[in-house]
Amino acid sequence: MIPVKGFDGHKVAVLGLGRSGLATARALKAGGAIPVCWDDNPAARDKAEAEGFATADLMQPGAFDEIASLIVSPGIPHLYPEPNKVISAAWAAGVPVDNDIGLFFRSLAGGEWHEFDTPPRVVAVTGSNGKSTTSALIHHILTEAGKPSQLAGNIGRGVLDIDPPEDGGVVVLELSSYQTDLARALTPDVAVFTNLSPDHLDRHGGKGGYFAAKRRLFAEGGPDRAIIGVDENEGRYLANQLSEGAADDRVIRISSAQKLTGPGWQVFARKGFLAEYRKGRQTASIDLRPIPGLPGAHNHQNACAAYAACRALGLSPRTIEDAFHSFAGLPHRSQTIAQANGVRYVNDSKATNVDSAEKALRAFTNIRWICGGLEKEGGLDGLRDALTSVKKAYVIGREAAHFAMQLTGTDAEICTTMETAVARAMAEAEDGDTVLLAPAAASFDQYNNFEERGDDFTARVRAALASF
């Protein structure tokens, strides 16, 4: 646990009592603060009270009279589409509003750091796609290299729930726009921006607000090294804003779509090869094609980001390359779950929208595609150019018929259930095929979440293979 500093003897309100909210209350108490908790869900309040925390309705008159700060869980809107009423009440009372990320950065350093040979460092990863894989890959590389590392934030443990870092330790954080937007302190040593595509637009008042939330990690964080994906205009703009000139190697530009040139520090992937250039010279190259845990161009971008972050931390190219080969990937994200009789089975249940499904489809050939679910706005037009590798689609979900109608020119079978789709795809799969779950839709019509959907696919494939 990271005890929260700066509130000893003061009351601090905590709004939202999920995983991060309860961890925040515990860390506040450990630092000497007096947490005052609230959640609209009675069950969440009961859980907090069972741990001995006081609860109080923060909308009652005078609720903020003795409150030093309000700490808000990431799922609670603070500005768009409209502020939560409790947050508005805190504003009116002049009470500072923060989140657990802000508390983490202001509380991380301990007195023992003065005795460390190497002070701990923080790597923070943000962006639209690839944050989880990039963060997990950085953590994996550090661990394989024998460096003490912890993975936290939007993945792994809550930021205040981790252990105090040891001498030479690294904390790897995945940070969403919800987290970077509100944090009052953002001071990573290395910050990574993967890419930007439209997401959470209602929460941020449009794409500009969404990008502004991501940009705060760099503009206000002032990292020693900034690793920026420059395959979109927003990344190119951000890299330009942070750099003092073409040779400024505090900014490491990365790409999976183009060769990067110039006197600075660049890492890019082309035709399956990762290359590092510094001062106009190539310093390293890695063949990413045989690495099973990093298939496709989108994962090659993740590899570039993780490589650059680890190079910024002082690791050698050979150490990073060796760790790449043992990276198994994340569950539900282009995860190879089995290979049998020349057929590869891949679980990408996290591909809940057209953009992520399109990347998955481009990563493989000879695809027997399990898709469908609760459709999102915009239809499937964005997938058309990626369907050339699909031999057949097996459509699931309550809207299977409507989904299949949009796959013009692609052989599609309406299966409705995962059980039927897996059985049909496996029965028809041939040597060299990939059976890919990449739904391009949400899971809520049949499952509680995308993890449950991916687990169902995985279980059915493995059960069928075991019976052969």
CSV table of C-alpha atoms in Angstrom, one decimal:
chain,number,residue,atom,x,y,z
A,1,MET,CA,0.0,0.0,0.0
A,2,ILE,CA,1.1,3.6,-0.7
A,3,PRO,CA,0.0,5.7,2.4
A,4,VAL,CA,-1.5,9.0,1.2
A,5,LYS,CA,0.5,12.0,2.4
A,6,GLY,CA,-0.7,15.5,3.2
A,7,PHE,CA,-4.0,14.9,5.0
A,8,ASP,CA,-2.9,13.7,8.5
A,9,GLY,CA,-5.8,14.3,10.9
A,10,HIS,CA,-8.0,15.8,8.1
A,11,LYS,CA,-11.3,14.4,6.7
A,12,VAL,CA,-11.2,13.4,3.0
A,13,ALA,CA,-14.3,12.5,1.1
A,14,VAL,CA,-14.2,9.5,-1.2
A,15,LEU,CA,-16.9,9.3,-3.9
A,16,GLY,CA,-17.4,5.8,-5.5
A,17,LEU,CA,-16.5,2.7,-3.6
A,18,GLY,CA,-15.5,0.2,-6.2
A,19,ARG,CA,-12.0,-1.3,-6.4
A,20,SER,CA,-10.1,2.0,-6.7
A,21,GLY,CA,-12.4,3.8,-4.2
A,22,LEU,CA,-11.9,1.3,-1.4
A,23,ALA,CA,-8.2,1.2,-2.1
A,24,THR,CA,-8.1,5.0,-1.8
A,25,ALA,CA,-10.0,4.9,1.5
A,26,ARG,CA,-7.5,2.4,2.9
A,27,ALA,CA,-4.5,4.4,1.7
A,28,LEU,CA,-5.9,7.6,3.1
A,29,LYS,CA,-6.4,5.9,6.5
A,30,ALA,CA,-2.9,4.5,6.4
A,31,GLY,CA,-1.6,8.0,5.9
A,32,GLY,CA,-3.4,9.4,8.9
A,33,ALA,CA,-6.5,10.9,7.1
A,34,ILE,CA,-10.1,10.3,8.1
A,35,PRO,CA,-12.0,9.0,5.1
A,36,VAL,CA,-15.6,9.9,4.7
A,37,CYS,CA,-17.1,7.6,2.0
A,38,TRP,CA,-20.1,7.6,-0.2
A,39,ASP,CA,-21.6,5.6,-3.0
A,40,ASP,CA,-25.2,5.6,-4.4
A,41,ASN,CA,-25.1,1.8,-4.2
A,42,PRO,CA,-26.2,0.6,-0.7
A,43,ALA,CA,-24.2,-2.6,-1.1
A,44,ALA,CA,-21.0,-0.7,-1.8
A,45,ARG,CA,-21.6,1.4,1.3
A,46,ASP,CA,-22.2,-1.7,3.4
A,47,LYS,CA,-18.9,-3.1,2.2
A,48,ALA,CA,-17.1,0.1,3.2
A,49,GLU,CA,-18.8,0.1,6.6
A,50,ALA,CA,-17.8,-3.5,7.1
A,51,GLU,CA,-14.2,-2.4,6.9
A,52,GLY,CA,-14.8,0.3,9.5
A,53,PHE,CA,-15.1,3.3,7.2
A,54,ALA,CA,-17.6,6.1,8.0
A,55,THR,CA,-20.2,6.8,5.3
A,56,ALA,CA,-22.1,10.0,4.8
A,57,ASP,CA,-24.4,11.4,2.1
A,58,LEU,CA,-22.3,14.1,0.5
A,59,MET,CA,-25.3,15.9,-0.9
A,60,GLN,CA,-26.6,16.8,2.6
A,61,PRO,CA,-26.3,20.4,3.7
A,62,GLY,CA,-22.9,21.1,5.3
A,63,ALA,CA,-21.5,17.8,4.1
A,64,PHE,CA,-18.3,19.5,2.9
A,65,ASP,CA,-17.8,21.9,5.9
A,66,GLU,CA,-14.8,19.9,7.3
A,67,ILE,CA,-13.7,18.2,4.2
A,68,ALA,CA,-10.1,18.8,3.0
A,69,SER,CA,-10.5,17.2,-0.5
A,70,LEU,CA,-12.9,15.1,-2.5
A,71,ILE,CA,-11.4,12.0,-4.2
A,72,VAL,CA,-13.4,10.7,-7.2
A,73,SER,CA,-13.5,7.3,-8.8
A,74,PRO,CA,-12.7,7.3,-12.5
A,75,GLY,CA,-16.1,6.2,-13.7
A,76,ILE,CA,-17.8,9.3,-12.3
A,77,PRO,CA,-18.1,12.2,-14.7
A,78,HIS,CA,-16.8,15.5,-13.4
A,79,LEU,CA,-17.4,17.8,-16.4
A,80,TYR,CA,-19.1,16.2,-19.4
A,81,PRO,CA,-21.8,15.3,-20.3
A,82,GLU,CA,-22.5,17.0,-17.0
A,83,PRO,CA,-20.8,17.1,-13.6
A,84,ASN,CA,-21.9,14.7,-10.9
A,85,LYS,CA,-23.9,16.6,-8.3
A,86,VAL,CA,-21.5,15.7,-5.5
A,87,ILE,CA,-18.6,17.2,-7.5
A,88,SER,CA,-20.6,20.3,-8.2
A,89,ALA,CA,-21.2,20.6,-4.4
A,90,ALA,CA,-17.5,20.3,-3.8
A,91,TRP,CA,-16.8,23.1,-6.3
A,92,ALA,CA,-19.4,25.3,-4.6
A,93,ALA,CA,-17.7,24.6,-1.2
A,94,GLY,CA,-14.3,25.4,-2.6
A,95,VAL,CA,-13.1,21.8,-1.9
A,96,PRO,CA,-10.3,20.5,-4.2
A,97,VAL,CA,-11.3,17.5,-6.3
A,98,ASP,CA,-8.7,14.9,-7.2
A,99,ASN,CA,-8.5,11.2,-7.9
A,100,ASP,CA,-6.3,8.2,-6.8
A,101,ILE,CA,-3.7,8.9,-9.6
A,102,GLY,CA,-3.1,12.4,-8.2
A,103,LEU,CA,-2.8,11.0,-4.7
A,104,PHE,CA,-0.4,8.4,-5.9
A,105,PHE,CA,2.0,10.8,-7.5
A,106,ARG,CA,2.0,13.2,-4.5
A,107,SER,CA,2.6,10.3,-2.1
A,108,LEU,CA,4.9,7.8,-3.8
A,109,ALA,CA,8.3,9.0,-2.7
A,110,GLY,CA,9.4,7.7,0.7
A,111,GLY,CA,12.2,8.9,3.0
A,112,GLU,CA,14.1,5.7,2.4
A,113,TRP,CA,14.6,6.7,-1.3
A,114,HIS,CA,17.6,8.9,-0.1
A,115,GLU,CA,19.4,5.7,0.8
A,116,PHE,CA,18.7,3.9,-2.5
A,117,ASP,CA,21.4,3.5,-5.1
A,118,THR,CA,18.8,3.9,-7.9
A,119,PRO,CA,15.5,5.8,-7.1
A,120,PRO,CA,12.4,4.1,-8.3
A,121,ARG,CA,10.8,5.3,-11.5
A,122,VAL,CA,7.3,5.4,-12.9
A,123,VAL,CA,6.4,4.6,-16.5
A,124,ALA,CA,2.9,5.8,-17.5
A,125,VAL,CA,1.2,4.6,-20.6
A,126,THR,CA,-1.9,6.3,-22.2
A,127,GLY,CA,-3.6,6.4,-25.6
A,128,SER,CA,-6.7,4.9,-27.3
A,129,ASN,CA,-5.6,1.4,-28.3
A,130,GLY,CA,-2.8,-0.8,-27.0
A,131,LYS,CA,-2.4,0.7,-23.6
A,132,SER,CA,-2.9,-2.6,-21.8
A,133,THR,CA,-0.7,-4.7,-24.0
A,134,THR,CA,2.1,-2.0,-24.0
A,135,SER,CA,2.0,-1.7,-20.2
A,136,ALA,CA,2.0,-5.5,-19.7
A,137,LEU,CA,4.8,-5.9,-22.2
A,138,ILE,CA,7.0,-3.3,-20.4
A,139,HIS,CA,6.3,-5.0,-17.1
A,140,HIS,CA,7.2,-8.4,-18.6
A,141,ILE,CA,10.4,-7.2,-20.1
A,142,LEU,CA,11.5,-5.6,-16.9
A,143,THR,CA,10.7,-8.7,-14.9
A,144,GLU,CA,12.5,-11.0,-17.4
A,145,ALA,CA,15.5,-8.6,-17.1
A,146,GLY,CA,15.5,-9.1,-13.3
A,147,LYS,CA,14.3,-5.6,-12.5
A,148,PRO,CA,11.7,-5.2,-9.7
A,149,SER,CA,8.5,-4.1,-11.4
A,150,GLN,CA,4.9,-3.6,-10.5
A,151,LEU,CA,1.9,-3.2,-12.9
A,152,ALA,CA,-0.9,-1.0,-11.8
A,153,GLY,CA,-3.6,1.5,-12.8
A,154,ASN,CA,-6.1,0.4,-15.3
A,155,ILE,CA,-4.5,-3.0,-15.3
A,156,GLY,CA,-3.1,-5.1,-12.5
A,157,ARG,CA,-3.5,-3.6,-9.1
A,158,GLY,CA,-4.9,-0.2,-8.0
A,159,VAL,CA,-2.2,2.5,-7.9
A,160,LEU,CA,-2.5,3.0,-4.1
A,161,ASP,CA,-2.7,-0.8,-3.5
A,162,ILE,CA,0.8,-1.6,-4.7
A,163,ASP,CA,3.8,-2.1,-2.5
A,164,PRO,CA,6.2,0.7,-1.9
A,165,PRO,CA,8.8,0.4,-4.7
A,166,GLU,CA,12.3,-0.9,-3.7
A,167,ASP,CA,15.7,0.2,-4.7
A,168,GLY,CA,15.8,0.4,-8.6
A,169,GLY,CA,12.1,-0.5,-8.8
A,170,VAL,CA,9.8,0.5,-11.6
A,171,VAL,CA,6.1,1.1,-11.4
A,172,VAL,CA,4.3,0.7,-14.8
A,173,LEU,CA,0.9,2.4,-15.0
A,174,GLU,CA,-1.8,2.1,-17.6
A,175,LEU,CA,-3.8,5.3,-17.4
A,176,SER,CA,-7.1,6.0,-19.1
A,177,SER,CA,-8.3,9.5,-20.1
A,178,TYR,CA,-10.7,9.4,-17.1
A,179,GLN,CA,-7.6,9.1,-14.9
A,180,THR,CA,-5.3,11.6,-16.5
A,181,ASP,CA,-8.1,14.2,-16.9
A,182,LEU,CA,-8.7,14.8,-13.2
A,183,ALA,CA,-5.4,14.0,-11.5
A,184,ARG,CA,-3.9,17.1,-9.8
A,185,ALA,CA,-0.4,15.6,-9.8
A,186,LEU,CA,1.1,13.8,-12.8
A,187,THR,CA,4.9,13.3,-12.7
A,188,PRO,CA,6.0,10.1,-14.5
A,189,ASP,CA,9.7,9.6,-15.3
A,190,VAL,CA,8.7,8.1,-18.7
A,191,ALA,CA,5.4,8.7,-20.4
A,192,VAL,CA,4.0,6.8,-23.4
A,193,PHE,CA,1.3,7.9,-25.9
A,194,THR,CA,0.3,5.0,-28.1
A,195,ASN,CA,-2.2,6.5,-30.6
A,196,LEU,CA,-5.5,8.3,-30.7
A,197,SER,CA,-8.9,7.3,-32.2
A,198,PRO,CA,-12.4,8.6,-31.2
A,199,ASP,CA,-13.5,7.1,-27.9
A,200,HIS,CA,-15.4,8.3,-24.8
A,201,LEU,CA,-16.4,11.4,-26.7
A,202,ASP,CA,-19.5,12.1,-24.5
A,203,ARG,CA,-17.3,12.1,-21.4
A,204,HIS,CA,-14.8,14.6,-22.8
A,205,GLY,CA,-17.0,16.9,-24.8
A,206,GLY,CA,-15.7,15.7,-28.2
A,207,LYS,CA,-12.4,14.5,-29.7
A,208,GLY,CA,-10.5,17.6,-28.8
A,209,GLY,CA,-11.4,17.2,-25.1
A,210,TYR,CA,-10.5,13.5,-25.3
A,211,PHE,CA,-7.0,14.4,-26.7
A,212,ALA,CA,-6.6,17.2,-24.1
A,213,ALA,CA,-7.1,14.6,-21.3
A,214,LYS,CA,-4.4,12.4,-22.7
A,215,ARG,CA,-2.1,15.4,-23.4
A,216,ARG,CA,-2.1,16.4,-19.7
A,217,LEU,CA,0.2,13.5,-18.9
A,218,PHE,CA,2.9,15.1,-20.9
A,219,ALA,CA,2.1,18.9,-20.7
A,220,GLU,CA,1.7,18.9,-17.0
A,221,GLY,CA,3.7,15.8,-16.1
A,222,GLY,CA,7.0,16.9,-17.6
A,223,PRO,CA,8.4,13.4,-18.1
A,224,ASP,CA,12.2,13.0,-18.5
A,225,ARG,CA,11.4,10.9,-21.7
A,226,ALA,CA,8.3,11.1,-23.8
A,227,ILE,CA,7.5,8.2,-26.2
A,228,ILE,CA,5.0,9.4,-28.8
A,229,GLY,CA,3.2,7.4,-31.5
A,230,VAL,CA,3.2,9.6,-34.6
A,231,ASP,CA,0.9,7.8,-36.9
A,232,GLU,CA,-1.9,10.3,-36.3
A,233,ASN,CA,-1.9,14.1,-36.4
A,234,GLU,CA,-2.4,14.4,-32.6
A,235,GLY,CA,0.7,12.4,-32.0
A,236,ARG,CA,2.7,14.5,-34.4
A,237,TYR,CA,1.4,17.6,-32.8
A,238,LEU,CA,2.3,16.4,-29.3
A,239,ALA,CA,5.8,15.3,-30.3
A,240,ASN,CA,6.4,18.7,-31.9
A,241,GLN,CA,5.1,20.5,-28.8
A,242,LEU,CA,7.4,18.6,-26.4
A,243,SER,CA,10.6,18.7,-28.6
A,244,GLU,CA,13.1,21.6,-28.6
A,245,GLY,CA,14.4,20.5,-32.0
A,246,ALA,CA,14.9,17.7,-34.5
A,247,ALA,CA,17.8,16.2,-32.5
A,248,ASP,CA,16.0,16.4,-29.1
A,249,ASP,CA,16.2,12.8,-27.9
A,250,ARG,CA,14.0,13.4,-24.8
A,251,VAL,CA,11.2,12.7,-27.3
A,252,ILE,CA,11.2,9.2,-28.9
A,253,ARG,CA,8.9,9.0,-31.9
A,254,ILE,CA,7.4,5.6,-32.7
A,255,SER,CA,5.4,4.3,-35.7
A,256,SER,CA,4.1,1.1,-37.2
A,257,ALA,CA,3.1,2.7,-40.5
A,258,GLN,CA,6.2,4.6,-41.7
A,259,LYS,CA,9.9,4.8,-41.6
A,260,LEU,CA,11.1,7.6,-39.3
A,261,THR,CA,14.1,9.6,-40.2
A,262,GLY,CA,16.1,12.5,-38.8
A,263,PRO,CA,18.8,13.2,-36.2
A,264,GLY,CA,16.6,12.4,-33.2
A,265,TRP,CA,15.6,9.0,-31.5
A,266,GLN,CA,13.1,6.9,-33.5
A,267,VAL,CA,11.7,3.4,-33.2
A,268,PHE,CA,9.5,2.0,-35.9
A,269,ALA,CA,8.2,-1.2,-37.4
A,270,ARG,CA,8.0,-2.0,-41.1
A,271,LYS,CA,7.2,-5.3,-42.8
A,272,GLY,CA,7.5,-7.1,-39.4
A,273,PHE,CA,10.9,-5.7,-38.4
A,274,LEU,CA,11.4,-3.2,-35.6
A,275,ALA,CA,14.2,-0.7,-36.1
A,276,GLU,CA,15.8,1.8,-33.7
A,277,TYR,CA,17.5,4.8,-35.1
A,278,ARG,CA,19.6,7.4,-33.1
A,279,LYS,CA,21.3,10.4,-34.6
A,280,GLY,CA,20.5,9.2,-38.1
A,281,ARG,CA,22.0,5.7,-37.6
A,282,GLN,CA,20.4,2.4,-37.1
A,283,THR,CA,21.3,0.9,-33.7
A,284,ALA,CA,19.2,-2.2,-33.5
A,285,SER,CA,16.7,-4.4,-35.4
A,286,ILE,CA,14.3,-7.1,-34.3
A,287,ASP,CA,12.3,-9.5,-36.4
A,288,LEU,CA,8.9,-9.4,-34.8
A,289,ARG,CA,7.2,-11.9,-37.3
A,290,PRO,CA,8.0,-15.1,-35.4
A,291,ILE,CA,6.9,-13.7,-32.0
A,292,PRO,CA,3.5,-15.4,-31.3
A,293,GLY,CA,2.5,-13.0,-28.5
A,294,LEU,CA,2.7,-9.9,-30.8
A,295,PRO,CA,0.8,-10.6,-34.0
A,296,GLY,CA,-0.1,-7.9,-36.5
A,297,ALA,CA,0.8,-4.3,-37.1
A,298,HIS,CA,-1.1,-3.0,-34.1
A,299,ASN,CA,0.9,-5.3,-31.8
A,300,HIS,CA,4.1,-4.2,-33.6
A,301,GLN,CA,3.2,-0.6,-32.6
A,302,ASN,CA,2.9,-1.9,-29.0
A,303,ALA,CA,6.2,-3.5,-29.3
A,304,CYS,CA,7.8,-0.3,-30.5
A,305,ALA,CA,6.4,1.6,-27.6
A,306,ALA,CA,7.5,-1.0,-25.0
A,307,TYR,CA,10.9,-1.3,-26.6
A,308,ALA,CA,11.4,2.5,-26.5
A,309,ALA,CA,10.3,2.7,-22.9
A,310,CYS,CA,12.7,0.0,-21.8
A,311,ARG,CA,15.5,1.5,-23.8
A,312,ALA,CA,14.8,4.8,-22.0
A,313,LEU,CA,15.2,2.9,-18.8
A,314,GLY,CA,18.6,1.6,-19.8
A,315,LEU,CA,17.9,-1.9,-21.0
A,316,SER,CA,19.8,-3.4,-24.0
A,317,PRO,CA,18.2,-4.3,-27.3
A,318,ARG,CA,19.2,-8.0,-26.9
A,319,THR,CA,17.5,-8.1,-23.4
A,320,ILE,CA,14.3,-6.6,-24.8
A,321,GLU,CA,14.3,-9.0,-27.8
A,322,ASP,CA,14.7,-12.0,-25.6
A,323,ALA,CA,11.8,-10.9,-23.4
A,324,PHE,CA,9.6,-10.3,-26.5
A,325,HIS,CA,9.8,-14.0,-27.3
A,326,SER,CA,8.5,-15.1,-23.9
A,327,PHE,CA,5.6,-12.7,-23.9
A,328,ALA,CA,2.3,-14.6,-24.0
A,329,GLY,CA,0.0,-11.7,-24.7
A,330,LEU,CA,-2.9,-10.6,-22.6
A,331,PRO,CA,-6.1,-12.6,-22.3
A,332,HIS,CA,-8.8,-11.6,-24.8
A,333,ARG,CA,-6.4,-9.5,-26.9
A,334,SER,CA,-5.1,-11.4,-30.0
A,335,GLN,CA,-4.4,-14.2,-27.6
A,336,THR,CA,-3.5,-17.5,-29.2
A,337,ILE,CA,-5.2,-20.1,-27.1
A,338,ALA,CA,-4.4,-23.2,-29.1
A,339,GLN,CA,-2.8,-24.6,-32.2
A,340,ALA,CA,-3.9,-28.0,-33.5
A,341,ASN,CA,-4.0,-29.8,-36.9
A,342,GLY,CA,-2.5,-26.7,-38.6
A,343,VAL,CA,-5.2,-24.4,-37.3
A,344,ARG,CA,-4.6,-21.5,-34.9
A,345,TYR,CA,-7.3,-20.4,-32.5
A,346,VAL,CA,-7.2,-16.7,-31.4
A,347,ASN,CA,-9.3,-15.0,-28.7
A,348,ASP,CA,-9.6,-11.2,-29.3
A,349,SER,CA,-12.9,-10.7,-27.4
A,350,LYS,CA,-11.6,-7.3,-26.5
A,351,ALA,CA,-12.2,-6.2,-30.1
A,352,THR,CA,-15.6,-4.7,-29.1
A,353,ASN,CA,-15.6,-2.0,-31.9
A,354,VAL,CA,-14.9,-1.8,-35.6
A,355,ASP,CA,-11.5,-0.2,-35.2
A,356,SER,CA,-10.1,-2.9,-33.0
A,357,ALA,CA,-11.7,-5.7,-35.0
A,358,GLU,CA,-10.2,-4.3,-38.2
A,359,LYS,CA,-6.7,-4.4,-36.6
A,360,ALA,CA,-7.3,-8.0,-35.6
A,361,LEU,CA,-8.5,-9.0,-39.1
A,362,ARG,CA,-5.4,-7.5,-40.6
A,363,ALA,CA,-3.1,-9.5,-38.3
A,364,PHE,CA,-4.0,-12.9,-39.7
A,365,THR,CA,-4.8,-14.7,-43.0
A,366,ASN,CA,-7.3,-17.4,-43.9
A,367,ILE,CA,-9.6,-16.4,-41.2
A,368,ARG,CA,-12.7,-18.2,-40.0
A,369,TRP,CA,-14.2,-15.2,-38.2
A,370,ILE,CA,-16.5,-15.4,-35.2
A,371,CYS,CA,-18.2,-12.0,-34.9
A,372,GLY,CA,-21.3,-10.2,-33.8
A,373,GLY,CA,-23.0,-9.1,-30.6
A,374,LEU,CA,-24.5,-5.8,-29.5
A,375,GLU,CA,-23.7,-3.4,-32.4
A,376,LYS,CA,-22.3,0.0,-31.8
A,377,GLU,CA,-23.1,3.2,-33.7
A,378,GLY,CA,-21.7,3.6,-37.2
A,379,GLY,CA,-22.2,0.2,-38.7
A,380,LEU,CA,-19.5,-2.1,-40.1
A,381,ASP,CA,-18.3,0.0,-43.1
A,382,GLY,CA,-14.9,0.5,-41.5
A,383,LEU,CA,-14.3,-3.3,-41.8
A,384,ARG,CA,-14.8,-3.6,-45.6
A,385,ASP,CA,-11.1,-3.4,-46.6
A,386,ALA,CA,-10.1,-5.8,-43.9
A,387,LEU,CA,-12.5,-8.6,-45.0
A,388,THR,CA,-10.3,-9.9,-47.8
A,389,SER,CA,-8.6,-12.4,-45.4
A,390,VAL,CA,-11.9,-13.8,-44.1
A,391,LYS,CA,-12.8,-17.2,-45.6
A,392,LYS,CA,-16.1,-17.3,-43.7
A,393,ALA,CA,-17.9,-15.4,-40.9
A,394,TYR,CA,-19.8,-17.2,-38.2
A,395,VAL,CA,-22.2,-14.6,-36.7
A,396,ILE,CA,-23.4,-14.7,-33.1
A,397,GLY,CA,-25.6,-12.5,-31.0
A,398,ARG,CA,-29.3,-11.4,-30.9
A,399,GLU,CA,-28.7,-9.2,-33.9
A,400,ALA,CA,-26.9,-11.9,-35.9
A,401,ALA,CA,-29.1,-11.6,-39.0
A,402,HIS,CA,-28.7,-7.8,-39.2
A,403,PHE,CA,-24.9,-8.1,-38.6
A,404,ALA,CA,-24.6,-10.7,-41.3
A,405,MET,CA,-26.5,-8.6,-43.8
A,406,GLN,CA,-23.8,-5.9,-43.6
A,407,LEU,CA,-21.0,-8.3,-44.5
A,408,THR,CA,-21.6,-7.9,-48.3
A,409,GLY,CA,-19.4,-10.1,-50.4
A,410,THR,CA,-18.3,-12.3,-47.4
A,411,ASP,CA,-19.6,-15.8,-46.8
A,412,ALA,CA,-21.5,-15.5,-43.5
A,413,GLU,CA,-23.4,-18.1,-41.5
A,414,ILE,CA,-25.9,-17.0,-38.8
A,415,CYS,CA,-25.0,-19.1,-35.7
A,416,THR,CA,-26.5,-16.9,-33.0
A,417,THR,CA,-24.7,-18.8,-30.1
A,418,MET,CA,-21.0,-19.2,-29.4
A,419,GLU,CA,-21.6,-23.0,-29.1
A,420,THR,CA,-22.8,-23.2,-32.7
A,421,ALA,CA,-20.2,-20.8,-34.1
A,422,VAL,CA,-17.2,-22.6,-32.5
A,423,ALA,CA,-18.6,-26.0,-33.7
A,424,ARG,CA,-19.1,-24.8,-37.2
A,425,ALA,CA,-15.8,-23.0,-37.5
A,426,MET,CA,-13.9,-25.9,-36.2
A,427,ALA,CA,-15.7,-28.4,-38.4
A,428,GLU,CA,-14.8,-26.4,-41.5
A,429,ALA,CA,-11.3,-25.2,-40.6
A,430,GLU,CA,-8.4,-26.4,-42.8
A,431,ASP,CA,-4.6,-26.5,-42.4
A,432,GLY,CA,-3.4,-22.9,-42.4
A,433,ASP,CA,-6.6,-21.3,-41.2
A,434,THR,CA,-7.1,-19.1,-38.1
A,435,VAL,CA,-10.3,-19.3,-36.1
A,436,LEU,CA,-10.6,-15.8,-34.8
A,437,LEU,CA,-13.0,-14.4,-32.2
A,438,ALA,CA,-13.0,-10.6,-32.9
A,439,PRO,CA,-16.6,-9.6,-32.5
A,440,ALA,CA,-16.6,-5.9,-33.6
A,441,ALA,CA,-19.5,-5.5,-31.1
A,442,ALA,CA,-20.2,-5.3,-27.4
A,443,SER,CA,-21.0,-8.5,-25.4
A,444,PHE,CA,-23.9,-7.3,-23.3
A,445,ASP,CA,-26.7,-9.0,-25.4
A,446,GLN,CA,-25.4,-12.5,-24.3
A,447,TYR,CA,-22.6,-11.9,-21.7
A,448,ASN,CA,-21.9,-9.7,-18.7
A,449,ASN,CA,-18.6,-8.5,-20.3
A,450,PHE,CA,-16.1,-9.2,-23.0
A,451,GLU,CA,-14.0,-11.3,-20.6
A,452,GLU,CA,-16.9,-13.8,-20.1
A,453,ARG,CA,-17.4,-14.0,-23.9
A,454,GLY,CA,-13.7,-14.7,-24.4
A,455,ASP,CA,-13.7,-17.3,-21.7
A,456,ASP,CA,-16.7,-19.1,-23.3
A,457,PHE,CA,-14.9,-19.2,-26.7
A,458,THR,CA,-11.7,-20.5,-25.1
A,459,ALA,CA,-13.5,-23.2,-23.0
A,460,ARG,CA,-15.4,-24.4,-26.0
A,461,VAL,CA,-12.4,-24.6,-28.3
A,462,ARG,CA,-10.3,-26.4,-25.7
A,463,ALA,CA,-13.1,-28.8,-24.8
A,464,ALA,CA,-13.6,-29.7,-28.5
A,465,LEU,CA,-9.8,-30.2,-29.1
A,466,ALA,CA,-9.6,-32.4,-26.0
A,467,SER,CA,-12.3,-34.7,-27.4
A,468,PHE,CA,-10.6,-35.3,-30.7
